Amino acid sequence: MNHAGYRPPSPRLMARLDRVADLYRLATDPRYFGFDEVPAERPLMFVGNHTLFGIFDVGLLYLELWRRHRLVLRGLADHGHRVIPLWWPLLRYFGAVDGTRENCRQLLVDGECVLIFPGGAREVFRKRGEKYRLSWSGRTGFARLAIEAGATVVPFAMIGVD
C-alpha cells in the first residue's frame, strides 16, 4: 500500500468493470483513436481535457487502456472531491489519489500511469462560447513533474457527453 493508503484496482476488479461497461459501450458507441500509439515504457502521464460529465468519458478511457494495454490509470483528484459523501471513497477504490504534487511525483517514481486534467473544475464549468477550449493557462506543473520523473507525457482529448 502506498500513496496515503490508496491501492490501484486489482485485475479482477478491472475485469468486472470492463464487463459492466459493455452495456454503456453498446448504448454510446464510443470511438477510440491512437490507442496503438500508447508507449510501452513506464511511467506515463496522461494529460487531457476535462469534460462536463467526465466520469462517463474517463471511465471508458480507463477501461479501454486496461483492455488494450493492461494499464491502470491513477487519477489525481482535485481536493474538492474529498468533501463529496460516497464519491471520494469510490474514487479511492478505483485508485485515485489526492491531486498533490507529492502524490503525483511518487506515483511516477513508482512507475505508475497518472491521469491529469490541468484545466480541472475551470474546464468543467466552461462559459458560453468556450466549447472545446482548454483552460490550462499557467498550469505547467505537470510538465515539470513529468520531466523530473522521466515520465512520457501522453496527450489525449475527449469529446463526450458535452
CSV table of C-alpha atoms in Angstrom, one decimal:
chain,number,residue,atom,x,y,z
A,1,MET,CA,0.0,0.0,0.0
A,2,ASN,CA,1.4,3.4,-0.9
A,3,HIS,CA,0.3,7.0,-1.6
A,4,ALA,CA,-1.6,7.6,1.6
A,5,GLY,CA,-3.1,4.1,1.5
A,6,TYR,CA,-4.5,4.1,-2.0
A,7,ARG,CA,-4.1,1.0,-4.0
A,8,PRO,CA,-4.6,0.5,-7.7
A,9,PRO,CA,-7.7,-1.6,-8.5
A,10,SER,CA,-7.0,-5.3,-8.8
A,11,PRO,CA,-7.0,-7.1,-12.2
A,12,ARG,CA,-10.2,-8.9,-11.0
A,13,LEU,CA,-12.0,-5.7,-10.3
A,14,MET,CA,-10.9,-4.2,-13.7
A,15,ALA,CA,-12.2,-7.3,-15.5
A,16,ARG,CA,-15.6,-6.9,-13.7
A,17,LEU,CA,-15.8,-3.2,-14.5
A,18,ASP,CA,-15.0,-4.0,-18.1
A,19,ARG,CA,-17.9,-6.4,-18.4
A,20,VAL,CA,-20.3,-4.0,-16.7
A,21,ALA,CA,-19.2,-1.2,-19.1
A,22,ASP,CA,-20.1,-3.3,-22.1
A,23,LEU,CA,-23.8,-2.1,-21.7
A,24,TYR,CA,-22.6,1.5,-21.6
A,25,ARG,CA,-20.4,0.9,-24.7
A,26,LEU,CA,-23.4,-0.6,-26.5
A,27,ALA,CA,-25.6,2.4,-25.7
A,28,THR,CA,-23.0,5.1,-26.6
A,29,ASP,CA,-20.9,3.5,-29.3
A,30,PRO,CA,-17.6,5.2,-28.3
A,31,ARG,CA,-14.8,5.8,-30.8
A,32,TYR,CA,-11.2,5.5,-29.9
A,33,PHE,CA,-8.2,6.8,-31.9
A,34,GLY,CA,-4.5,6.4,-31.3
A,35,PHE,CA,-4.6,3.6,-28.7
A,36,ASP,CA,-2.0,1.7,-30.7
A,37,GLU,CA,0.4,4.6,-30.1
A,38,VAL,CA,0.4,4.3,-26.3
A,39,PRO,CA,4.0,3.8,-25.2
A,40,ALA,CA,5.0,0.6,-23.5
A,41,GLU,CA,7.6,2.1,-21.2
A,42,ARG,CA,6.6,3.5,-17.8
A,43,PRO,CA,5.9,5.8,-16.2
A,44,LEU,CA,3.3,7.6,-18.3
A,45,MET,CA,1.4,10.8,-17.6
A,46,PHE,CA,-1.9,11.0,-19.5
A,47,VAL,CA,-2.8,14.7,-19.8
A,48,GLY,CA,-6.1,15.9,-21.3
A,49,ASN,CA,-9.2,18.0,-21.3
A,50,HIS,CA,-11.9,17.7,-18.6
A,51,THR,CA,-15.4,17.3,-19.9
A,52,LEU,CA,-18.6,18.3,-18.0
A,53,PHE,CA,-19.6,14.7,-17.3
A,54,GLY,CA,-16.1,13.4,-17.2
A,55,ILE,CA,-17.0,10.3,-15.2
A,56,PHE,CA,-18.6,8.8,-18.2
A,57,ASP,CA,-15.7,9.6,-20.6
A,58,VAL,CA,-13.0,8.9,-18.2
A,59,GLY,CA,-14.5,5.5,-17.3
A,60,LEU,CA,-14.3,4.5,-20.9
A,61,LEU,CA,-10.8,5.8,-21.3
A,62,TYR,CA,-9.8,4.0,-18.2
A,63,LEU,CA,-11.2,0.7,-19.3
A,64,GLU,CA,-10.0,0.9,-22.9
A,65,LEU,CA,-6.5,1.3,-21.7
A,66,TRP,CA,-7.0,-1.7,-19.4
A,67,ARG,CA,-8.4,-3.8,-22.3
A,68,ARG,CA,-5.7,-2.9,-24.8
A,69,HIS,CA,-2.6,-2.5,-22.6
A,70,ARG,CA,-3.4,-3.9,-19.1
A,71,LEU,CA,-2.6,-0.4,-18.0
A,72,VAL,CA,-4.3,1.1,-14.8
A,73,LEU,CA,-4.6,4.9,-14.6
A,74,ARG,CA,-4.1,6.5,-11.3
A,75,GLY,CA,-6.2,9.7,-11.3
A,76,LEU,CA,-5.1,12.8,-9.5
A,77,ALA,CA,-8.3,14.1,-8.0
A,78,ASP,CA,-9.0,17.7,-7.2
A,79,HIS,CA,-9.2,18.4,-3.4
A,80,GLY,CA,-12.9,19.3,-3.8
A,81,HIS,CA,-13.7,15.6,-4.5
A,82,ARG,CA,-12.8,14.8,-0.9
A,83,VAL,CA,-15.8,16.6,0.6
A,84,ILE,CA,-18.4,14.8,-1.5
A,85,PRO,CA,-20.0,11.9,0.5
A,86,LEU,CA,-19.6,8.5,-1.0
A,87,TRP,CA,-17.8,10.0,-4.0
A,88,TRP,CA,-14.3,10.2,-2.5
A,89,PRO,CA,-14.3,6.6,-1.2
A,90,LEU,CA,-15.4,5.5,-4.7
A,91,LEU,CA,-12.6,7.4,-6.4
A,92,ARG,CA,-10.1,5.9,-4.0
A,93,TYR,CA,-11.4,2.5,-4.6
A,94,PHE,CA,-10.6,2.9,-8.3
A,95,GLY,CA,-7.1,4.1,-7.4
A,96,ALA,CA,-7.4,7.8,-7.4
A,97,VAL,CA,-5.2,9.9,-5.1
A,98,ASP,CA,-5.4,13.4,-3.7
A,99,GLY,CA,-4.0,15.6,-6.5
A,100,THR,CA,-0.9,16.8,-4.8
A,101,ARG,CA,2.5,17.2,-6.5
A,102,GLU,CA,3.9,14.8,-3.9
A,103,ASN,CA,1.4,12.1,-4.7
A,104,CYS,CA,2.0,12.6,-8.5
A,105,ARG,CA,5.7,12.5,-8.1
A,106,GLN,CA,5.6,9.3,-6.0
A,107,LEU,CA,3.3,7.5,-8.4
A,108,LEU,CA,5.6,8.4,-11.3
A,109,VAL,CA,8.7,7.4,-9.4
A,110,ASP,CA,7.0,4.1,-8.7
A,111,GLY,CA,6.4,3.6,-12.5
A,112,GLU,CA,2.7,4.1,-12.4
A,113,CYS,CA,0.5,5.8,-15.0
A,114,VAL,CA,-1.1,9.0,-13.9
A,115,LEU,CA,-4.2,10.8,-15.2
A,116,ILE,CA,-4.2,14.6,-15.0
A,117,PHE,CA,-6.7,17.2,-16.1
A,118,PRO,CA,-4.7,20.5,-15.8
A,119,GLY,CA,-7.9,22.6,-16.5
A,120,GLY,CA,-9.7,21.0,-13.6
A,121,ALA,CA,-13.0,22.5,-12.5
A,122,ARG,CA,-12.4,25.6,-14.6
A,123,GLU,CA,-12.5,23.5,-17.7
A,124,VAL,CA,-15.6,21.5,-16.5
A,125,PHE,CA,-17.7,24.6,-16.0
A,126,ARG,CA,-16.9,26.5,-19.2
A,127,LYS,CA,-18.5,29.8,-20.1
A,128,ARG,CA,-20.7,30.2,-23.1
A,129,GLY,CA,-18.6,30.1,-26.3
A,130,GLU,CA,-15.7,28.1,-24.7
A,131,LYS,CA,-16.7,24.7,-26.0
A,132,TYR,CA,-13.6,22.6,-26.7
A,133,ARG,CA,-11.2,25.2,-25.4
A,134,LEU,CA,-8.5,24.2,-23.0
A,135,SER,CA,-8.2,26.2,-19.8
A,136,TRP,CA,-4.6,25.4,-18.9
A,137,SER,CA,-3.2,29.0,-18.7
A,138,GLY,CA,-0.3,28.9,-16.2
A,139,ARG,CA,-0.8,25.2,-15.4
A,140,THR,CA,2.6,23.8,-16.2
A,141,GLY,CA,3.4,21.9,-13.0
A,142,PHE,CA,2.5,18.6,-14.7
A,143,ALA,CA,5.2,19.1,-17.3
A,144,ARG,CA,7.9,19.8,-14.7
A,145,LEU,CA,6.9,16.7,-12.7
A,146,ALA,CA,7.0,14.6,-15.9
A,147,ILE,CA,10.5,15.8,-16.6
A,148,GLU,CA,11.7,15.3,-13.0
A,149,ALA,CA,10.3,11.7,-13.0
A,150,GLY,CA,11.3,10.8,-16.6
A,151,ALA,CA,7.7,10.2,-17.5
A,152,THR,CA,6.4,10.2,-21.0
A,153,VAL,CA,3.5,12.6,-21.5
A,154,VAL,CA,0.6,11.1,-23.4
A,155,PRO,CA,-1.8,13.9,-24.5
A,156,PHE,CA,-5.4,12.9,-25.1
A,157,ALA,CA,-8.7,14.6,-25.9
A,158,MET,CA,-12.2,13.6,-25.1
A,159,ILE,CA,-15.3,14.8,-26.9
A,160,GLY,CA,-18.1,13.1,-25.0
A,161,VAL,CA,-21.3,13.8,-23.4
A,162,ASP,CA,-20.5,17.6,-23.5
